Short mmCIF file of C-alpha atoms in Angstrom, two decimals:
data_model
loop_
_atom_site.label_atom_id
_atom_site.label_comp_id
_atom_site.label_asym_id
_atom_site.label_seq_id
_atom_site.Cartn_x
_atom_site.Cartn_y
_atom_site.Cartn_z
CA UNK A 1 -20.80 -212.20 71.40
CA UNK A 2 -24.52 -212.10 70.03
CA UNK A 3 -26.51 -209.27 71.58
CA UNK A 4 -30.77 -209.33 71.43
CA UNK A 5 -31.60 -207.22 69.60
CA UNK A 6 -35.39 -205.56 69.79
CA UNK A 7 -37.73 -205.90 67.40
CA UNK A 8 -38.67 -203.91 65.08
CA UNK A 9 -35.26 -202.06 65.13
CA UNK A 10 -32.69 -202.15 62.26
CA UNK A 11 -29.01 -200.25 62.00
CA UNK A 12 -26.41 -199.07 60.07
CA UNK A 13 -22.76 -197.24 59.83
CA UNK A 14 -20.87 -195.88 57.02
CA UNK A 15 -17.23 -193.91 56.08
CA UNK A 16 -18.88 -190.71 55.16
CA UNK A 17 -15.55 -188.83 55.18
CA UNK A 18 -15.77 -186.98 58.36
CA UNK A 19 -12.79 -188.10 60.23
CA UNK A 20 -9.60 -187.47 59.68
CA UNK A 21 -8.63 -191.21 59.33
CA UNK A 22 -9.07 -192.83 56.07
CA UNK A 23 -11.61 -195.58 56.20
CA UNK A 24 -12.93 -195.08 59.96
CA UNK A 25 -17.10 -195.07 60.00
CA UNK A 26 -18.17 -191.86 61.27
CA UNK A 27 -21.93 -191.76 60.92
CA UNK A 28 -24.64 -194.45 62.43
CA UNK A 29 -28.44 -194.65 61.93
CA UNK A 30 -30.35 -196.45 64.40
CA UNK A 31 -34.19 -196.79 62.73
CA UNK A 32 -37.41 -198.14 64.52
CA UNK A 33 -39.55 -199.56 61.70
CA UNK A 34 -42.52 -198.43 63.30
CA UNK A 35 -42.77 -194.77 65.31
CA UNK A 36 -41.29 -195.14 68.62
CA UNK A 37 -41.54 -192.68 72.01
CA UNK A 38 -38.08 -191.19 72.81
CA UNK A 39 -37.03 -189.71 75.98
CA UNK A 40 -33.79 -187.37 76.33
CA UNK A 41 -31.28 -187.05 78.94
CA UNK A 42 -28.72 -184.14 78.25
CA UNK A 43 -25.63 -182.53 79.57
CA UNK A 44 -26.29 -179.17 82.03
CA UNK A 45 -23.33 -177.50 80.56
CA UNK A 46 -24.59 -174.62 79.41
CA UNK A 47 -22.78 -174.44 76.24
CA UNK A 48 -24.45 -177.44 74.62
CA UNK A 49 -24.25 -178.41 70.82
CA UNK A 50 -27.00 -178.08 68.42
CA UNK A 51 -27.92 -181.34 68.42
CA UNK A 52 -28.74 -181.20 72.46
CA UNK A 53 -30.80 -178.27 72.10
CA UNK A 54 -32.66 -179.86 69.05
CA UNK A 55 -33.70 -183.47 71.06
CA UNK A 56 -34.02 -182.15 74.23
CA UNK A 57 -37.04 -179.85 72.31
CA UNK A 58 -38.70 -182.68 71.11
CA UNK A 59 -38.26 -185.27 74.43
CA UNK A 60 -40.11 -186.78 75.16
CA UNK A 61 -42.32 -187.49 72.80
CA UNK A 62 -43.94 -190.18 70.22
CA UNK A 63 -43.72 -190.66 66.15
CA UNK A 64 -40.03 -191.02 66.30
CA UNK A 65 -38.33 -193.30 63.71
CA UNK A 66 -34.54 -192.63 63.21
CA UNK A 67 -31.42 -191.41 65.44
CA UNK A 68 -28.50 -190.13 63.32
CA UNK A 69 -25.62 -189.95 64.36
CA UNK A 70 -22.17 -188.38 63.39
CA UNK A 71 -18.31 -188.63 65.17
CA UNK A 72 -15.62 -186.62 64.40
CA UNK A 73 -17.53 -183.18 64.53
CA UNK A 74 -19.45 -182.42 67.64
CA UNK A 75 -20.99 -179.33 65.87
CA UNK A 76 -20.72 -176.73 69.34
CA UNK A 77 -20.29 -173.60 69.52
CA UNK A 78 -21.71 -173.15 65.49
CA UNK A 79 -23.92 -170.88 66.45
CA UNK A 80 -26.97 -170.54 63.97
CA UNK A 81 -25.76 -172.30 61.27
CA UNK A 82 -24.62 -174.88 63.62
CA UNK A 83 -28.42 -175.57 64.41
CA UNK A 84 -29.69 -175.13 60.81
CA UNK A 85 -27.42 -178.18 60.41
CA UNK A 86 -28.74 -180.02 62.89
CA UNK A 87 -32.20 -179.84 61.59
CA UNK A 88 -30.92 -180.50 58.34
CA UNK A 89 -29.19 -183.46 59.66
CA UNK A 90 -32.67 -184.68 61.16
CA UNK A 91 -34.46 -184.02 58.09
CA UNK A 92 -32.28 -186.17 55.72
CA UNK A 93 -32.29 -188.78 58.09
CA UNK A 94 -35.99 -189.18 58.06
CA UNK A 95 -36.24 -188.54 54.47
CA UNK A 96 -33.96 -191.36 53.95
CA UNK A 97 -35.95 -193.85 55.56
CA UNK A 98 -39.48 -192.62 54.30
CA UNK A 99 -40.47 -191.23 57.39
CA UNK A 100 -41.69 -187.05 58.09
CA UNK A 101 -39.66 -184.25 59.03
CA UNK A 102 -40.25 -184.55 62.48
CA UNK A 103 -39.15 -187.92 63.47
CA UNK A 104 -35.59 -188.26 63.55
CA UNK A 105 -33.28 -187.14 66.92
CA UNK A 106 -29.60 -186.17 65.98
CA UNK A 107 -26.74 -186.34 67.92
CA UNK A 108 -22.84 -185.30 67.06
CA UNK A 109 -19.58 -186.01 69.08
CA UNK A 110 -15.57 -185.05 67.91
CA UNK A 111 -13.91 -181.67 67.54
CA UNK A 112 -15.70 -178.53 69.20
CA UNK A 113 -16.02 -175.06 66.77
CA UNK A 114 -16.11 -176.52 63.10
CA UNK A 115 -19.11 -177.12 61.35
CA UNK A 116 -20.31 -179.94 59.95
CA UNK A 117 -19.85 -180.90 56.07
CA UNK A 118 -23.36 -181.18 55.33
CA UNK A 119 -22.54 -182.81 51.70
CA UNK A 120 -20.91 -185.94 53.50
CA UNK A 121 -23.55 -185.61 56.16
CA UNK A 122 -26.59 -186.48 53.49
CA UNK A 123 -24.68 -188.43 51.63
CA UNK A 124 -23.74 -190.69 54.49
CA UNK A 125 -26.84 -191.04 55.58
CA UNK A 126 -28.64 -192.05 52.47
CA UNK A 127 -25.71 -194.66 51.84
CA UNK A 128 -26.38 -195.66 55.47
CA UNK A 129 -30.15 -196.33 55.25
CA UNK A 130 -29.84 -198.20 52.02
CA UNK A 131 -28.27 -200.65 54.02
CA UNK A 132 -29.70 -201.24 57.14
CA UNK A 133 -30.34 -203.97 58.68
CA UNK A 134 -31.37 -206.14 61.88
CA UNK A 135 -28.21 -208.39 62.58
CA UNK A 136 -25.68 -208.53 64.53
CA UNK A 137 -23.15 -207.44 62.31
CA UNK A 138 -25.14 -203.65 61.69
CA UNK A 139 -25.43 -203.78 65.04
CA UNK A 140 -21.47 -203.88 65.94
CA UNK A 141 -21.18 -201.26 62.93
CA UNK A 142 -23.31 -199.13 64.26
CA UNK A 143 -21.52 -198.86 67.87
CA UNK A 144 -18.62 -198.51 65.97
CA UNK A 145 -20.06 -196.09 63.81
CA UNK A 146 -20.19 -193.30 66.68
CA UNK A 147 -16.70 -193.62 68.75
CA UNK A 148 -13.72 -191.30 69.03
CA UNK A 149 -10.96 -191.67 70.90
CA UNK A 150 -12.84 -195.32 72.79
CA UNK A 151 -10.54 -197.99 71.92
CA UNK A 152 -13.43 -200.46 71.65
CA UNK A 153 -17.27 -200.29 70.27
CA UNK A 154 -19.43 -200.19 73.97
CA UNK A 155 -22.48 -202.48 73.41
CA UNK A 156 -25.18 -204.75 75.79
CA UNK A 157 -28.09 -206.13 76.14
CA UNK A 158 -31.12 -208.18 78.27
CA UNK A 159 -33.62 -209.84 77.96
CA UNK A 160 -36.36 -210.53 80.05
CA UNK A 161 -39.51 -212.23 79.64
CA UNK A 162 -42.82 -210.10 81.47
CA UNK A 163 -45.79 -211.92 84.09
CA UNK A 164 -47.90 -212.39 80.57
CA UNK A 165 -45.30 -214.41 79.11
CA UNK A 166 -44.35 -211.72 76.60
CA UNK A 167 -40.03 -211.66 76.07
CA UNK A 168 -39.03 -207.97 76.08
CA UNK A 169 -35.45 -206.98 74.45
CA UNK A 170 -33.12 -203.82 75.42
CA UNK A 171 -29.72 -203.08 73.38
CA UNK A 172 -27.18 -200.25 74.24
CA UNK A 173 -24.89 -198.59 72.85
CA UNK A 174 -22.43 -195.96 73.57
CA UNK A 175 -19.48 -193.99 72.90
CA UNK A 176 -16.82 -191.99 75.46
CA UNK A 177 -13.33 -192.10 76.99
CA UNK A 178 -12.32 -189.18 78.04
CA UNK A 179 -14.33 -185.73 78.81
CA UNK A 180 -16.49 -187.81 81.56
CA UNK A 181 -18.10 -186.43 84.30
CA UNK A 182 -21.67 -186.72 85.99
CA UNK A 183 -24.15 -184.31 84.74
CA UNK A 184 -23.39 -186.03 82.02
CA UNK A 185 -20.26 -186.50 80.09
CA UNK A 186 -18.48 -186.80 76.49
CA UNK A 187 -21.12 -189.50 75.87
CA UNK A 188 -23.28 -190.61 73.59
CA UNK A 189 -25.86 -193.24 74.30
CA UNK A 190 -28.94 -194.83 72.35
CA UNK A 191 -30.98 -197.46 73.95
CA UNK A 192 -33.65 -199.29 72.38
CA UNK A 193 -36.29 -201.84 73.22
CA UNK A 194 -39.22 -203.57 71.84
CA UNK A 195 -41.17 -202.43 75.23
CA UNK A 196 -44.27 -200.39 75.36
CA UNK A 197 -43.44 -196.80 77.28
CA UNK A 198 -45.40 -194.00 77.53
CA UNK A 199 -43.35 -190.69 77.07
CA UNK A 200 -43.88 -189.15 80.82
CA UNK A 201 -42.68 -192.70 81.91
CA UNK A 202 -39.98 -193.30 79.72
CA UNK A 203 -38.52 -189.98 80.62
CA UNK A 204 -39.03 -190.69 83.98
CA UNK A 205 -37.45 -193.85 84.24
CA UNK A 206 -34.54 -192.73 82.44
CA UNK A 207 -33.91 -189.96 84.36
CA UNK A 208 -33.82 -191.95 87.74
CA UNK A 209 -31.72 -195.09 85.92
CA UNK A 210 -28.97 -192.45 84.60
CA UNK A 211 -28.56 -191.06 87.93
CA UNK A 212 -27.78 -194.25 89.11
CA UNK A 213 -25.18 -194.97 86.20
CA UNK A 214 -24.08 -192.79 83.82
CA UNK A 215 -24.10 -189.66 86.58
CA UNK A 216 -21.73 -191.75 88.48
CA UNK A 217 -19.10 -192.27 86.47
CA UNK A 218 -15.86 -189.67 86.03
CA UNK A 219 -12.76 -189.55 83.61
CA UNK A 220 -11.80 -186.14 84.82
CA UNK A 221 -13.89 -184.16 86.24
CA UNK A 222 -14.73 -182.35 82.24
CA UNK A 223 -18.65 -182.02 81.55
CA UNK A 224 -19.30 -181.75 78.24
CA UNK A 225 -20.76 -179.91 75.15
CA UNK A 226 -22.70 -182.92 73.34
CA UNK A 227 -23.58 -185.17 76.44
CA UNK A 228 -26.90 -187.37 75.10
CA UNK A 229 -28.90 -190.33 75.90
CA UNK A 230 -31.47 -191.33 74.25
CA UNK A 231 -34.14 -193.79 74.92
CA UNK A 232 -36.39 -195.03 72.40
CA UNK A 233 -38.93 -197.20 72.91
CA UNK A 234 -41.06 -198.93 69.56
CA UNK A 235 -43.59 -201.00 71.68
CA UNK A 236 -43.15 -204.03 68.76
CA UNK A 237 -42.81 -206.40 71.63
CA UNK A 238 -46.81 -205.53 72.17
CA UNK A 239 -49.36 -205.58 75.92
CA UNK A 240 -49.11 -203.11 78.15
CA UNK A 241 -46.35 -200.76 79.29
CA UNK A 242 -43.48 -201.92 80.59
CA UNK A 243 -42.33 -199.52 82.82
CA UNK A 244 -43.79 -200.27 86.52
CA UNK A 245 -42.62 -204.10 85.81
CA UNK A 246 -39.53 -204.62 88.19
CA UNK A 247 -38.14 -206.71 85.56
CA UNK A 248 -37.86 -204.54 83.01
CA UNK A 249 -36.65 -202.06 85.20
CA UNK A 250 -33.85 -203.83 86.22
CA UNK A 251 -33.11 -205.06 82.81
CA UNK A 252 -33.20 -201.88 81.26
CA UNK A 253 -30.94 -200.29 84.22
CA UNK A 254 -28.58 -203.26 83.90
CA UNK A 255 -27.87 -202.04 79.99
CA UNK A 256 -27.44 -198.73 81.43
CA UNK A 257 -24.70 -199.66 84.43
CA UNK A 258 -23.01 -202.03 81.82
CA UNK A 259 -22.57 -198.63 79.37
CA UNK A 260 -21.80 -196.87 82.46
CA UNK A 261 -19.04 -198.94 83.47
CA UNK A 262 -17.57 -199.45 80.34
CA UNK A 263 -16.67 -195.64 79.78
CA UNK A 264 -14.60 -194.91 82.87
CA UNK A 265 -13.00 -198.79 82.18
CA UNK A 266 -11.53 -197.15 78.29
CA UNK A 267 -11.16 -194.13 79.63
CA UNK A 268 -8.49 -192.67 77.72
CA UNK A 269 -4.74 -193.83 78.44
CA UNK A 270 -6.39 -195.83 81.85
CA UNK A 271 -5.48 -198.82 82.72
CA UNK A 272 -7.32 -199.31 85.60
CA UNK A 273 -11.49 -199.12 86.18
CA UNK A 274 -11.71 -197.94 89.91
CA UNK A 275 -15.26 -198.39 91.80
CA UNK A 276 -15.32 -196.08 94.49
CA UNK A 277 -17.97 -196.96 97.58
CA UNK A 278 -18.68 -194.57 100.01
CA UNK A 279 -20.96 -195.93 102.60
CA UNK A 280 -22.23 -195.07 106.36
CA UNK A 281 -23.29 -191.36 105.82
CA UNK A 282 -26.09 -189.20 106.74
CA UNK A 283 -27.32 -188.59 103.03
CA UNK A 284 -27.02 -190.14 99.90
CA UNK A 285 -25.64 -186.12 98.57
CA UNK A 286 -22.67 -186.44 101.04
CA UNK A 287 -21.76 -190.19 99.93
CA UNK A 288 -22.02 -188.70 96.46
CA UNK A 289 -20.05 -185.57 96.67
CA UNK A 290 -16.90 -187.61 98.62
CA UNK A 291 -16.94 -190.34 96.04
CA UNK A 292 -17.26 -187.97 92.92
CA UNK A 293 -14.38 -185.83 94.97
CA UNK A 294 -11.82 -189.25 95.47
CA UNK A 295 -13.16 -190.37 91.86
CA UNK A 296 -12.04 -187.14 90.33
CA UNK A 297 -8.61 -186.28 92.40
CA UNK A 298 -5.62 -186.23 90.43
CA UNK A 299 -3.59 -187.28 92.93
CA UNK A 300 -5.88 -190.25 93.70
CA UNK A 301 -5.92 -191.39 90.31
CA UNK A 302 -1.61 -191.10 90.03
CA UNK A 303 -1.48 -193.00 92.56
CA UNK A 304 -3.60 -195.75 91.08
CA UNK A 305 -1.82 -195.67 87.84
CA UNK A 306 1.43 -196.47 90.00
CA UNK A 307 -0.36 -199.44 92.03
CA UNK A 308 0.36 -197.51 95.15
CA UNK A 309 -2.14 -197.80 98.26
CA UNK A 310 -1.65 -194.43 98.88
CA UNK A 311 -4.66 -194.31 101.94
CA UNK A 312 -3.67 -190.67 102.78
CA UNK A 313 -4.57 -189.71 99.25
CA UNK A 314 -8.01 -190.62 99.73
CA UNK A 315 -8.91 -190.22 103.32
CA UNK A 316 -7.48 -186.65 102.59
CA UNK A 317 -9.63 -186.02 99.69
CA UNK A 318 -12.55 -186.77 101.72
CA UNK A 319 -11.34 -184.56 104.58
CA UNK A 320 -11.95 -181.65 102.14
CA UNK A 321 -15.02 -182.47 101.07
CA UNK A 322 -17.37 -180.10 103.15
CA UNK A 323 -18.61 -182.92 104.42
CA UNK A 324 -18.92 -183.14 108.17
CA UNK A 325 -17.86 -186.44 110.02
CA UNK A 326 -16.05 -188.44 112.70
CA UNK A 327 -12.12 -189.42 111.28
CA UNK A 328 -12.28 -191.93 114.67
CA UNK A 329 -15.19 -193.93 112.75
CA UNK A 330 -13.63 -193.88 109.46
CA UNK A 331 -12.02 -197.20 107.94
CA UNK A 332 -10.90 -197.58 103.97
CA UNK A 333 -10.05 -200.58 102.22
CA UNK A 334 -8.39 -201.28 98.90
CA UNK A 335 -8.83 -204.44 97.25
CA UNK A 336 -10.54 -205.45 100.39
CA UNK A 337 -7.42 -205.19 102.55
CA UNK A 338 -7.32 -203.02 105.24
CA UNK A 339 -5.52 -200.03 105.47
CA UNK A 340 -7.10 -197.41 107.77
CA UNK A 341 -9.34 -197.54 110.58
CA UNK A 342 -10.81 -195.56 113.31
CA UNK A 343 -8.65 -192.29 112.55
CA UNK A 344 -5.65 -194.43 112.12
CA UNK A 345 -3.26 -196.23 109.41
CA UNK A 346 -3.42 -200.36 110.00
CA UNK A 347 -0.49 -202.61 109.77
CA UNK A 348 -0.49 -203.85 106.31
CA UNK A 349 1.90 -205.13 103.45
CA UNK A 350 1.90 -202.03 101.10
CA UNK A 351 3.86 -204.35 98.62
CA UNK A 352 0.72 -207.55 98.69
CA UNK A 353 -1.60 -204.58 97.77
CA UNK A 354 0.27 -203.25 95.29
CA UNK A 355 0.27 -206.60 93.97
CA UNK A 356 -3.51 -206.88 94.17
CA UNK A 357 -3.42 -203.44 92.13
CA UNK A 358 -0.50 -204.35 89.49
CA UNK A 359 -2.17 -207.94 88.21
CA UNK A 360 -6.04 -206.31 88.28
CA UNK A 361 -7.71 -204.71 85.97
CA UNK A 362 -9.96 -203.30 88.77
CA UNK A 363 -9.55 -201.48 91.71
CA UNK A 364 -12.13 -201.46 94.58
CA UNK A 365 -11.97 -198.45 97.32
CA UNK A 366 -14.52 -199.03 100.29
CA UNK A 367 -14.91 -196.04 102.48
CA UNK A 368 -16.98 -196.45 105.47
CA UNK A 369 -18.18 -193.81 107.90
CA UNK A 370 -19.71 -194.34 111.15
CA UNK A 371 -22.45 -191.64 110.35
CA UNK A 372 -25.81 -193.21 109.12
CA UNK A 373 -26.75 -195.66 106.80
CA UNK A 374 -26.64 -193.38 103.41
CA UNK A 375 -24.20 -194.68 100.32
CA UNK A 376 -22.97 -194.25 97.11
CA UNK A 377 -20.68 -195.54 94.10
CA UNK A 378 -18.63 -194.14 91.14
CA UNK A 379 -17.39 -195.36 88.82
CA UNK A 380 -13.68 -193.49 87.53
CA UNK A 381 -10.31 -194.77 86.36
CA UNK A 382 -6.23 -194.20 87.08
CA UNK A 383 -4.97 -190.84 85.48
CA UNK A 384 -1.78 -192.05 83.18
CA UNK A 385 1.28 -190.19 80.85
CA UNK A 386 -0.64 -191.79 77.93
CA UNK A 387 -3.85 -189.96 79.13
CA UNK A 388 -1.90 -186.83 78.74
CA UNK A 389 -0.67 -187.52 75.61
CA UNK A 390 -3.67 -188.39 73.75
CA UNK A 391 -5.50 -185.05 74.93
CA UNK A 392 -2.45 -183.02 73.92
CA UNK A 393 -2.44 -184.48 70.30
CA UNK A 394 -5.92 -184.08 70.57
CA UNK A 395 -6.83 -181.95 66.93
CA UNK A 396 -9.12 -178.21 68.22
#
């Protein structure tokens, strides 16, 4: 699959030695040939990494150039030295591509509490920017260049042409399977685009488009250290700003919910992406804290790895949600068959939805109060043995 790529934009990956495995590319550069603004989203744990509490200092902003970054080390809880690294890190990065101190943004993901080998770190990325480039292929090796435990490299684009004729381009890409939860999660995300964005409106329109995506998606409930996305925007495409065009709006929130998606969908051991719609509430915060609440319930999720309709699971989870609301105007479907309605189970085939569950990759929940007209979606997937396993092999 070709992606379009922006303009003006050029990438790289390399095996810096990093990762335990032999051979696995563990450091990206993304580099804008020409200085680009940036604008920052970030996780609200509030033990962050170094590298979240160096970008989110400097977005948003303008002059930037590079993002490095590294997988396999998520350089948390390194306390001082941790963030001397990080501004190392930034430093070699622009150094590497010709470019000052100042305009590189770093970002780390991998094992918590170790610090970062800053020999492989500058030599990896001065191998990396001696070989950068705009194709498809650096593209693919740069998503690849920052996963973990994904099973796959998560990477889209748009593009869309502007009232003046002028064609726009947006790629994503980003890494995360498991440690995903809103406000943000394991993830790592750069997007870039050839548009023209102020600062104050790039980080503005990020904020509002991650709300909508990446801060509705769940793996299990885990917020993490490193969260980061990062928006950077070189303005090669030339005109005005983008950023009150509906177009690009959409466009650029379309990358976003494709990203989104494709986290919970590799979530680790899953093998099931579940969309969870909560609609017919009072406010948009209630619809959000009763999906989040059946996205995030262990029991919910069993019961999808098993392909069982299990409608008490969820109408139950909702029940304790702190939410106040009418069971006798409540109705769920799975799959769009019908299984509860008006305060009461329906007459259905459990084994024809079990079915529907078994030979799909996704599952879609509905839940429908009688309350108002307020909604919302997330994004999660089925809890499995395999999930287990892989986070209690997991190296600390």
């Amino acid at each position: 699959m070709s992606h379009f790529i922006p303009h003006g934009f050029r990438f790289a990956s390399v095996c810096s030695g990093i990762k335990h495995e032999a051979g696995r590319a563990d450091l990206a550069l993304i580099v804008s040939d020409v200085p680009a603004t940036a604008a920052g989203v970030y996780t609200k744990n509030l033990v962050c990494a170094a590298p979240v509490t160096f970008d989110r200092e400097r977005t948003p902003g303008r002059g930037f150039r590079a993002v490095v970054v590294n997988s396999g080390n998520a350089n948390a809880c390194t306390g001082k030295r941790g963030m001397e690294d990080a501004v190392a890190m930034a430093r070699f990065a622009a150094c590497a591509i010709g470019a000052a101190d100042d305009a590189a943004l770093v970002m780390s993901t991998g094992v918590i509490g170790h610090f970062l080998p800053m020999d492989k770190i500058e030599a990896g990325i001065y191998a990396a920017a001696q070989i950068l480039a705009s194709d498809e292929e650096a593209l693919t090796n740069a998503a690849k260049g920052i996963m973990t435990t994904d099973t796959r490299h998560k990477l889209f684009s748009k593009s869309v042409t502007l009232d003046d004729g002028r064609e726009v381009r947006i790629v994503g890409m980003a890494k995360g399977a498991g440690m995903i939860a809103p406000n943000m999660a394991t993830f790592l995300g750069v997007v870039a685009t050839d548009a023209v964005l102020e600062p104050e409106e790039a980080q503005s329109l990020l904020r509002t488009i991650a709300d909508k995506t990446f801060n509705c998606i769940t793996v299990e409930g885990h917020t993490s250290t490193n969260d980061t996305l990062i928006l950077l925007a070189n303005g090669a495409a030339g005109g005005a700003s983008a950023a009150s065009n509906p177009d690009f709006c959409a466009a650029l929130e379309s990358v976003c919910e494709d990203l989104a998606r494709s986290i919970p969908e590799d979530g680790e051991g899953a093998s099931h992406l579940v969309t969870i719609r909560v609609l017919g509430l009072k406010e948009e915060s209630h619809a959000r804290t009763i999906a989040k609440l059946i996205a995030e319930s262990p029991l919910v999720k069993c019961a999808f790895a098993g392909n069982d309709p299990n409608w008490g699971r969820i109408v139950s989870a909702a029940g304790y949600s702190g939410v106040e609301f009418d069971v006798s105007k409540v109705s769920l479907r799975v799959n769009q068959f019908l299984l509860f309605q008006n305060g009461a189970p329906v007459d259905f085939d459990p084994e024809t939805v079990a079915k529907s569950m078994r030979e799909n990759k996704e599952i879609d929940v509905e839940l429908r109060f009688g309350e108002g007209t307020a909604s919302a979606r997330f994004w999660t997937c089925d809890l499995t043995k395999e999930y287990v396993s892989i986070n209690a092999d997991y190296h600390t």
